[in-house]
PDB file of C-alpha atoms in Angstrom:
ATOM      1  CA  ALA A 513       0.000   0.000   0.000  1.00  0.00           C
ATOM      2  CA  ASN A 514       1.067   3.580  -0.679  1.00  0.00           C
ATOM      3  CA  LEU A 515       0.039   6.711   1.228  1.00  0.00           C
ATOM      4  CA  VAL A 516       0.591   9.964  -0.652  1.00  0.00           C
ATOM      5  CA  PHE A 517       0.626  13.496   0.795  1.00  0.00           C
ATOM      6  CA  LEU A 518       0.229  16.002  -2.043  1.00  0.00           C
ATOM      7  CA  GLY A 519       2.215  18.858  -0.535  1.00  0.00           C
ATOM      8  CA  ASP A 520       1.366  22.078   1.292  1.00  0.00           C
ATOM      9  CA  ILE A 521       2.068  20.694   4.729  1.00  0.00           C
ATOM     10  CA  PHE A 522       3.544  24.133   5.389  1.00  0.00           C
ATOM     11  CA  ASP A 523       1.378  27.171   6.160  1.00  0.00           C
ATOM     12  CA  ARG A 524      -1.535  25.064   7.387  1.00  0.00           C
ATOM     13  CA  GLY A 525      -1.993  26.097  11.000  1.00  0.00           C
ATOM     14  CA  ASP A 526      -0.119  25.729  14.265  1.00  0.00           C
ATOM     15  CA  ASP A 527       1.254  22.200  14.009  1.00  0.00           C
ATOM     16  CA  VAL A 528       3.238  22.198  10.766  1.00  0.00           C
ATOM     17  CA  THR A 529       6.551  21.183  12.318  1.00  0.00           C
ATOM     18  CA  LYS A 530       4.842  18.459  14.344  1.00  0.00           C
ATOM     19  CA  ALA A 531       3.096  17.187  11.187  1.00  0.00           C
ATOM     20  CA  LEU A 532       6.382  17.061   9.274  1.00  0.00           C
ATOM     21  CA  TRP A 533       8.064  15.025  12.011  1.00  0.00           C
ATOM     22  CA  PHE A 534       5.023  12.732  12.055  1.00  0.00           C
ATOM     23  CA  ILE A 535       5.271  12.102   8.282  1.00  0.00           C
ATOM     24  CA  TYR A 536       9.034  11.666   8.589  1.00  0.00           C
ATOM     25  CA  ALA A 537       8.583   8.946  11.235  1.00  0.00           C
ATOM     26  CA  LEU A 538       5.597   7.370   9.477  1.00  0.00           C
ATOM     27  CA  GLU A 539       7.656   6.968   6.320  1.00  0.00           C
ATOM     28  CA  GLU A 540      10.136   4.718   8.131  1.00  0.00           C
ATOM     29  CA  LYS A 541       7.453   2.770  10.003  1.00  0.00           C
ATOM     30  CA  ALA A 542       5.619   2.091   6.731  1.00  0.00           C
ATOM     31  CA  LYS A 543       8.784   0.675   5.146  1.00  0.00           C
ATOM     32  CA  GLN A 544       9.188  -1.723   8.063  1.00  0.00           C
ATOM     33  CA  LYS A 545       5.666  -3.049   7.422  1.00  0.00           C
ATOM     34  CA  GLY A 546       6.064  -3.296   3.641  1.00  0.00           C
ATOM     35  CA  GLY A 547       4.200  -0.087   2.790  1.00  0.00           C
ATOM     36  CA  ARG A 548       5.310   3.282   1.495  1.00  0.00           C
ATOM     37  CA  VAL A 549       4.637   6.889   2.502  1.00  0.00           C
ATOM     38  CA  HIS A 550       5.335   9.630  -0.036  1.00  0.00           C
ATOM     39  CA  LEU A 551       5.424  13.398   0.398  1.00  0.00           C
ATOM     40  CA  VAL A 552       5.133  15.293  -2.889  1.00  0.00           C
ATOM     41  CA  LEU A 553       6.497  18.831  -2.672  1.00  0.00           C
ATOM     42  CA  GLY A 554       3.970  21.642  -3.052  1.00  0.00           C
ATOM     43  CA  ASN A 555       4.315  25.346  -3.689  1.00  0.00           C
ATOM     44  CA  HIS A 556       4.246  26.151   0.042  1.00  0.00           C
ATOM     45  CA  GLU A 557       7.209  23.860   0.686  1.00  0.00           C
ATOM     46  CA  ILE A 558       9.111  25.829  -1.951  1.00  0.00           C
ATOM     47  CA  MET A 559       7.893  29.147  -0.531  1.00  0.00           C
ATOM     48  CA  VAL A 560       9.038  28.448   3.030  1.00  0.00           C
ATOM     49  CA  MET A 561      12.389  27.038   1.947  1.00  0.00           C
ATOM     50  CA  THR A 562      12.994  30.208  -0.110  1.00  0.00           C
ATOM     51  CA  LYS A 563      12.101  32.454   2.861  1.00  0.00           C
ATOM     52  CA  ASP A 564       8.555  33.427   1.835  1.00  0.00           C
ATOM     53  CA  LEU A 565       6.917  33.250   5.264  1.00  0.00           C
ATOM     54  CA  ARG A 566       3.763  35.289   4.641  1.00  0.00           C
ATOM     55  CA  TYR A 567       1.385  32.486   5.660  1.00  0.00           C
ATOM     56  CA  LEU A 568       3.212  31.334   8.775  1.00  0.00           C
ATOM     57  CA  SER A 569       1.132  31.004  11.963  1.00  0.00           C
ATOM     58  CA  ARG A 570       2.242  32.795  15.134  1.00  0.00           C
ATOM     59  CA  LYS A 571       2.882  29.520  16.923  1.00  0.00           C
ATOM     60  CA  GLU A 572       5.084  28.204  14.129  1.00  0.00           C
ATOM     61  CA  ALA A 573       6.894  31.548  13.909  1.00  0.00           C
ATOM     62  CA  SER A 574       7.784  31.306  17.614  1.00  0.00           C
ATOM     63  CA  ILE A 575       9.586  27.949  17.274  1.00  0.00           C
ATOM     64  CA  PRO A 576      12.939  29.210  15.923  1.00  0.00           C
ATOM     65  CA  ILE A 577      13.159  32.000  18.500  1.00  0.00           C
ATOM     66  CA  ALA A 578      14.183  29.498  21.182  1.00  0.00           C
ATOM     67  CA  TYR A 579      16.996  28.306  18.920  1.00  0.00           C
ATOM     68  CA  LYS A 580      18.066  31.840  17.969  1.00  0.00           C
ATOM     69  CA  THR A 581      17.582  31.179  14.277  1.00  0.00           C
ATOM     70  CA  THR A 582      15.000  31.795  11.541  1.00  0.00           C
ATOM     71  CA  TYR A 583      12.067  29.610  10.534  1.00  0.00           C
ATOM     72  CA  ASP A 584      13.342  28.934   7.019  1.00  0.00           C
ATOM     73  CA  TYR A 585      16.729  27.873   8.447  1.00  0.00           C
ATOM     74  CA  LEU A 586      14.988  25.036  10.306  1.00  0.00           C
ATOM     75  CA  PHE A 587      14.379  23.577   6.845  1.00  0.00           C
ATOM     76  CA  HIS A 588      17.665  24.491   5.177  1.00  0.00           C
ATOM     77  CA  PRO A 589      18.278  21.821   2.494  1.00  0.00           C
ATOM     78  CA  SER A 590      21.824  21.017   3.602  1.00  0.00           C
ATOM     79  CA  LYS A 591      21.994  22.194   7.229  1.00  0.00           C
ATOM     80  CA  SER A 592      18.923  20.603   8.803  1.00  0.00           C
ATOM     81  CA  LEU A 593      17.576  17.065   8.958  1.00  0.00           C
ATOM     82  CA  LEU A 594      14.051  18.044   7.923  1.00  0.00           C
ATOM     83  CA  GLY A 595      15.369  20.270   5.150  1.00  0.00           C
ATOM     84  CA  ALA A 596      17.537  17.511   3.695  1.00  0.00           C
ATOM     85  CA  TRP A 597      14.602  15.113   3.896  1.00  0.00           C
ATOM     86  CA  LEU A 598      12.236  17.589   2.234  1.00  0.00           C
ATOM     87  CA  SER A 599      14.648  18.326  -0.596  1.00  0.00           C
ATOM     88  CA  ALA A 600      14.969  14.603  -1.317  1.00  0.00           C
ATOM     89  CA  ASN A 601      11.208  14.182  -1.755  1.00  0.00           C
ATOM     90  CA  PRO A 602       9.720  14.161  -5.268  1.00  0.00           C
ATOM     91  CA  SER A 603       7.846  16.950  -7.007  1.00  0.00           C
ATOM     92  CA  VAL A 604       6.246  14.453  -9.365  1.00  0.00           C
ATOM     93  CA  LEU A 605       5.435  10.906  -8.286  1.00  0.00           C
ATOM     94  CA  LYS A 606       4.344   7.956 -10.391  1.00  0.00           C
ATOM     95  CA  ILE A 607       2.932   4.837  -8.754  1.00  0.00           C
ATOM     96  CA  ASP A 608       1.918   2.147 -11.210  1.00  0.00           C
ATOM     97  CA  LYS A 609      -0.276   4.002 -13.747  1.00  0.00           C
ATOM     98  CA  ALA A 610      -1.158   6.989 -11.538  1.00  0.00           C
ATOM     99  CA  ILE A 611       0.875  10.200 -11.670  1.00  0.00           C
ATOM    100  CA  PHE A 612       0.761  12.637  -8.761  1.00  0.00           C
ATOM    101  CA  ALA A 613       1.737  16.315  -8.510  1.00  0.00           C
ATOM    102  CA  HIS A 614       0.752  19.165  -6.246  1.00  0.00           C
ATOM    103  CA  GLY A 615      -0.635  21.506  -8.893  1.00  0.00           C
ATOM    104  CA  GLY A 616      -0.693  19.630 -12.176  1.00  0.00           C
ATOM    105  CA  ILE A 617       1.580  18.619 -15.014  1.00  0.00           C
ATOM    106  CA  VAL A 618       1.609  20.262 -18.428  1.00  0.00           C
ATOM    107  CA  ASP A 619       5.028  19.143 -19.643  1.00  0.00           C
ATOM    108  CA  LEU A 620       8.153  18.434 -17.609  1.00  0.00           C
ATOM    109  CA  ASN A 621      10.396  19.115 -20.625  1.00  0.00           C
ATOM    110  CA  THR A 622      11.897  15.666 -20.213  1.00  0.00           C
ATOM    111  CA  ASN A 623      10.703  12.138 -20.895  1.00  0.00           C
ATOM    112  CA  SER A 624      11.865  11.018 -17.464  1.00  0.00           C
ATOM    113  CA  ILE A 625      10.131  11.815 -14.174  1.00  0.00           C
ATOM    114  CA  ASP A 626      13.290  10.743 -12.340  1.00  0.00           C
ATOM    115  CA  ILE A 627      15.366  13.266 -14.303  1.00  0.00           C
ATOM    116  CA  TYR A 628      12.865  16.024 -13.476  1.00  0.00           C
ATOM    117  CA  ASN A 629      12.930  15.192  -9.758  1.00  0.00           C
ATOM    118  CA  GLN A 630      16.724  15.091  -9.800  1.00  0.00           C
ATOM    119  CA  LYS A 631      16.752  18.553 -11.366  1.00  0.00           C
ATOM    120  CA  VAL A 632      14.495  19.834  -8.581  1.00  0.00           C
ATOM    121  CA  HIS A 633      16.806  18.303  -5.972  1.00  0.00           C
ATOM    122  CA  THR A 634      19.897  19.810  -7.636  1.00  0.00           C
ATOM    123  CA  TYR A 635      18.336  23.269  -7.808  1.00  0.00           C
ATOM    124  CA  ILE A 636      17.120  23.157  -4.191  1.00  0.00           C
ATOM    125  CA  ASN A 637      20.663  22.371  -3.074  1.00  0.00           C
ATOM    126  CA  ASP A 638      22.145  25.201  -5.134  1.00  0.00           C
ATOM    127  CA  PRO A 639      22.927  28.244  -2.905  1.00  0.00           C
ATOM    128  CA  ILE A 640      21.091  30.431  -5.431  1.00  0.00           C
ATOM    129  CA  PHE A 641      17.817  28.666  -4.516  1.00  0.00           C
ATOM    130  CA  LEU A 642      17.773  30.438  -1.145  1.00  0.00           C
ATOM    131  CA  GLU A 643      18.021  33.814  -2.905  1.00  0.00           C
ATOM    132  CA  ILE A 644      15.266  33.531  -5.533  1.00  0.00           C
ATOM    133  CA  MET A 645      12.649  35.483  -3.559  1.00  0.00           C
ATOM    134  CA  LYS A 646      14.752  38.628  -3.809  1.00  0.00           C
ATOM    135  CA  ASP A 647      13.523  41.292  -6.222  1.00  0.00           C
ATOM    136  CA  TYR A 648      16.642  40.995  -8.335  1.00  0.00           C
ATOM    137  CA  PRO A 649      19.815  38.877  -8.362  1.00  0.00           C
ATOM    138  CA  ASP A 650      23.101  39.796  -6.741  1.00  0.00           C
ATOM    139  CA  SER A 651      25.227  39.524  -9.867  1.00  0.00           C
ATOM    140  CA  LEU A 652      28.408  40.028  -7.833  1.00  0.00           C
ATOM    141  CA  ALA A 653      27.693  36.984  -5.654  1.00  0.00           C
ATOM    142  CA  TYR A 654      26.411  34.525  -8.262  1.00  0.00           C
ATOM    143  CA  ASN A 655      25.409  34.103 -11.891  1.00  0.00           C
ATOM    144  CA  ALA A 656      22.380  36.315 -12.596  1.00  0.00           C
ATOM    145  CA  GLN A 657      21.267  34.220 -15.558  1.00  0.00           C
ATOM    146  CA  LYS A 658      21.192  31.095 -13.396  1.00  0.00           C
ATOM    147  CA  TRP A 659      19.225  33.000 -10.732  1.00  0.00           C
ATOM    148  CA  HIS A 660      16.531  33.818 -13.306  1.00  0.00           C
ATOM    149  CA  GLN A 661      16.581  30.226 -14.553  1.00  0.00           C
ATOM    150  CA  ILE A 662      16.058  28.719 -11.097  1.00  0.00           C
ATOM    151  CA  LYS A 663      13.430  31.287 -10.112  1.00  0.00           C
ATOM    152  CA  TYR A 664      11.424  30.621 -13.278  1.00  0.00           C
ATOM    153  CA  PHE A 665      11.760  26.876 -12.782  1.00  0.00           C
ATOM    154  CA  PHE A 666      10.088  27.026  -9.358  1.00  0.00           C
ATOM    155  CA  TYR A 667       7.677  29.922  -9.831  1.00  0.00           C
ATOM    156  CA  ALA A 668       6.372  29.599 -13.405  1.00  0.00           C
ATOM    157  CA  GLU A 669       2.572  29.260 -13.369  1.00  0.00           C
ATOM    158  CA  THR A 670       2.662  26.150 -15.558  1.00  0.00           C
ATOM    159  CA  ASN A 671       5.003  24.078 -13.398  1.00  0.00           C
ATOM    160  CA  PRO A 672       3.827  21.176 -11.183  1.00  0.00           C
ATOM    161  CA  PHE A 673       3.894  23.315  -8.024  1.00  0.00           C
ATOM    162  CA  TRP A 674       1.515  26.037  -9.245  1.00  0.00           C
ATOM    163  CA  TYR A 675      -0.536  24.887 -12.237  1.00  0.00           C
ATOM    164  CA  ARG A 676      -4.337  25.086 -11.870  1.00  0.00           C
ATOM    165  CA  GLY A 677      -5.439  24.791 -15.499  1.00  0.00           C
ATOM    166  CA  TYR A 678      -6.993  21.322 -15.334  1.00  0.00           C
ATOM    167  CA  VAL A 679      -9.174  22.342 -12.380  1.00  0.00           C
ATOM    168  CA  TYR A 680     -10.278  25.709 -13.734  1.00  0.00           C
ATOM    169  CA  THR A 681     -11.366  24.518 -17.176  1.00  0.00           C
ATOM    170  CA  ASP A 682     -12.707  21.430 -18.914  1.00  0.00           C
ATOM    171  CA  THR A 683     -11.124  22.151 -22.315  1.00  0.00           C
ATOM    172  CA  LEU A 684      -7.725  20.527 -21.757  1.00  0.00           C
ATOM    173  CA  GLN A 685      -8.535  16.884 -22.509  1.00  0.00           C
ATOM    174  CA  THR A 686      -6.048  16.745 -25.397  1.00  0.00           C
ATOM    175  CA  GLN A 687      -3.276  18.280 -23.272  1.00  0.00           C
ATOM    176  CA  LEU A 688      -4.016  15.865 -20.422  1.00  0.00           C
ATOM    177  CA  ASN A 689      -4.057  12.855 -22.758  1.00  0.00           C
ATOM    178  CA  LEU A 690      -0.713  13.839 -24.272  1.00  0.00           C
ATOM    179  CA  MET A 691       0.843  14.164 -20.824  1.00  0.00           C
ATOM    180  CA  LEU A 692      -0.576  10.846 -19.596  1.00  0.00           C
ATOM    181  CA  ASN A 693       0.577   9.048 -22.738  1.00  0.00           C
ATOM    182  CA  LYS A 694       4.044  10.578 -22.476  1.00  0.00           C
ATOM    183  CA  TYR A 695       4.491   9.207 -18.976  1.00  0.00           C
ATOM    184  CA  ASN A 696       2.587   5.954 -19.566  1.00  0.00           C
ATOM    185  CA  SER A 697      -0.096   6.818 -17.016  1.00  0.00           C
ATOM    186  CA  LYS A 698      -3.881   6.523 -16.827  1.00  0.00           C
ATOM    187  CA  ILE A 699      -4.771   8.924 -13.991  1.00  0.00           C
ATOM    188  CA  HIS A 700      -3.452  12.307 -12.858  1.00  0.00           C
ATOM    189  CA  VAL A 701      -4.051  13.218  -9.186  1.00  0.00           C
ATOM    190  CA  VAL A 702      -3.440  16.732  -7.814  1.00  0.00           C
ATOM    191  CA  GLY A 703      -4.049  19.011  -4.831  1.00  0.00           C
ATOM    192  CA  HIS A 704      -3.379  22.793  -4.711  1.00  0.00           C
ATOM    193  CA  THR A 705      -6.768  24.164  -5.844  1.00  0.00           C
ATOM    194  CA  PRO A 706      -9.398  23.940  -3.057  1.00  0.00           C
ATOM    195  CA  GLN A 707     -12.732  22.329  -3.928  1.00  0.00           C
ATOM    196  CA  SER A 708     -15.801  21.449  -1.858  1.00  0.00           C
ATOM    197  CA  GLU A 709     -15.070  17.726  -2.249  1.00  0.00           C
ATOM    198  CA  ILE A 710     -12.749  15.285  -3.972  1.00  0.00           C
ATOM    199  CA  SER A 711     -13.902  14.989  -7.568  1.00  0.00           C
ATOM    200  CA  GLN A 712     -12.904  13.695 -10.983  1.00  0.00           C
ATOM    201  CA  LYS A 713     -13.209  15.096 -14.498  1.00  0.00           C
ATOM    202  CA  TYR A 714     -11.848  14.582 -17.996  1.00  0.00           C
ATOM    203  CA  LYS A 715     -13.566  11.184 -18.290  1.00  0.00           C
ATOM    204  CA  GLY A 716     -12.149  10.071 -14.957  1.00  0.00           C
ATOM    205  CA  LYS A 717      -8.531  10.660 -15.941  1.00  0.00           C
ATOM    206  CA  PHE A 718      -8.063  13.627 -13.579  1.00  0.00           C
ATOM    207  CA  ILE A 719      -8.773  13.770  -9.840  1.00  0.00           C
ATOM    208  CA  THR A 720      -8.513  16.878  -7.676  1.00  0.00           C
ATOM    209  CA  THR A 721      -8.171  16.328  -3.930  1.00  0.00           C
ATOM    210  CA  ASP A 722      -7.543  19.673  -2.199  1.00  0.00           C
ATOM    211  CA  LEU A 723     -10.444  20.666   0.058  1.00  0.00           C
ATOM    212  CA  LYS A 724     -11.710  23.994   1.348  1.00  0.00           C
ATOM    213  CA  ASP A 725     -12.482  22.399   4.720  1.00  0.00           C
ATOM    214  CA  GLY A 726      -9.136  20.748   5.348  1.00  0.00           C
ATOM    215  CA  THR A 727      -8.686  17.003   5.668  1.00  0.00           C
ATOM    216  CA  THR A 728     -12.344  15.970   5.668  1.00  0.00           C
ATOM    217  CA  GLN A 729     -11.950  13.470   2.814  1.00  0.00           C
ATOM    218  CA  LEU A 730      -9.256  11.100   1.567  1.00  0.00           C
ATOM    219  CA  LEU A 731      -8.892   9.557  -1.877  1.00  0.00           C
ATOM    220  CA  LEU A 732      -8.564   5.775  -2.137  1.00  0.00           C
ATOM    221  CA  LEU A 733      -7.359   4.216  -5.392  1.00  0.00           C
ATOM    222  CA  VAL A 734      -7.546   0.448  -5.804  1.00  0.00           C
ATOM    223  CA  ARG A 735      -5.743  -0.968  -8.826  1.00  0.00           C
ATOM    224  CA  LYS A 736      -6.473  -4.318 -10.418  1.00  0.00           C
ATOM    225  CA  LYS A 737      -4.244  -4.920 -13.427  1.00  0.00           C
ATOM    226  CA  ASN A 738      -4.520  -1.643 -15.386  1.00  0.00           C
ATOM    227  CA  LYS A 739      -7.936  -0.617 -14.087  1.00  0.00           C
ATOM    228  CA  TYR A 740      -8.586   1.698 -11.134  1.00  0.00           C
ATOM    229  CA  SER A 741     -11.525   1.767  -8.747  1.00  0.00           C
ATOM    230  CA  LYS A 742     -11.836   5.179  -7.086  1.00  0.00           C
ATOM    231  CA  TYR A 743     -13.315   5.924  -3.678  1.00  0.00           C
ATOM    232  CA  LYS A 744     -13.392   8.740  -1.153  1.00  0.00           C
ATOM    233  CA  ILE A 745     -13.270   8.287   2.597  1.00  0.00           C
ATOM    234  CA  ASP A 746     -14.916  10.904   4.819  1.00  0.00           C
ATOM    235  CA  SER A 747     -13.851  11.961   8.316  1.00  0.00           C
ATOM    236  CA  SER A 748     -16.100   9.308   9.901  1.00  0.00           C
ATOM    237  CA  GLY A 749     -14.403   6.558   7.888  1.00  0.00           C
ATOM    238  CA  GLU A 750     -17.321   5.981   5.525  1.00  0.00           C
ATOM    239  CA  ILE A 751     -16.230   4.892   2.047  1.00  0.00           C
ATOM    240  CA  SER A 752     -18.158   5.883  -1.068  1.00  0.00           C
ATOM    241  CA  GLU A 753     -17.469   5.485  -4.758  1.00  0.00           C
ATOM    242  CA  LEU A 754     -16.032   8.576  -6.435  1.00  0.00           C
ATOM    243  CA  LYS A 755     -18.582  10.026  -8.833  1.00  0.00           C
TER     244      LYS A 755
END
């Protein structure tokens, strides 16, 4: 069995750090039992790691004060345990014939999901990554062209962290089909754009899971050969077929 978190653990209330440690520990416990836990990076993971702390709760903001540091430094990709763990997590995840991303995938500009995730990891561990929220690059300290390149990579509206096109319109069936065929997948599952409930569209090939009311529903995918049965589980544990 696989449990997937579709990003945006950050900036979601007073227990973000506690939730991250919980997922970190759960990942190891799942491996010991033959399961897997996956955290897909979302735009808020990127925002916090690049020092955009606009949505931080007061309680979370108070945590680094005791350690005489800054909140983003707690998740530094090379100088903190949680930061190194976060940076090693995927931005795009494929399990069997289902492909997961926080926002949505248009085109990764590579035929390999592994190559894309490696590029994300390499960029996150580049010192320039920590500077991309500045208004302009420090051309005396690093390569300005590379600064623009990395900033665009993480903050372009069509990348997997930010894209909302599939949710906002129903005219992208051809684009979705091309992407699914390219990566040999049958279903695309995303978060990022809040909805009233978990729902599917594009003839069942696209599922959106982010909810306006927090974690009140979970998506359950059951695969038999190349066919998926889709269910949602509410907060009481009741399971119903996804319509």
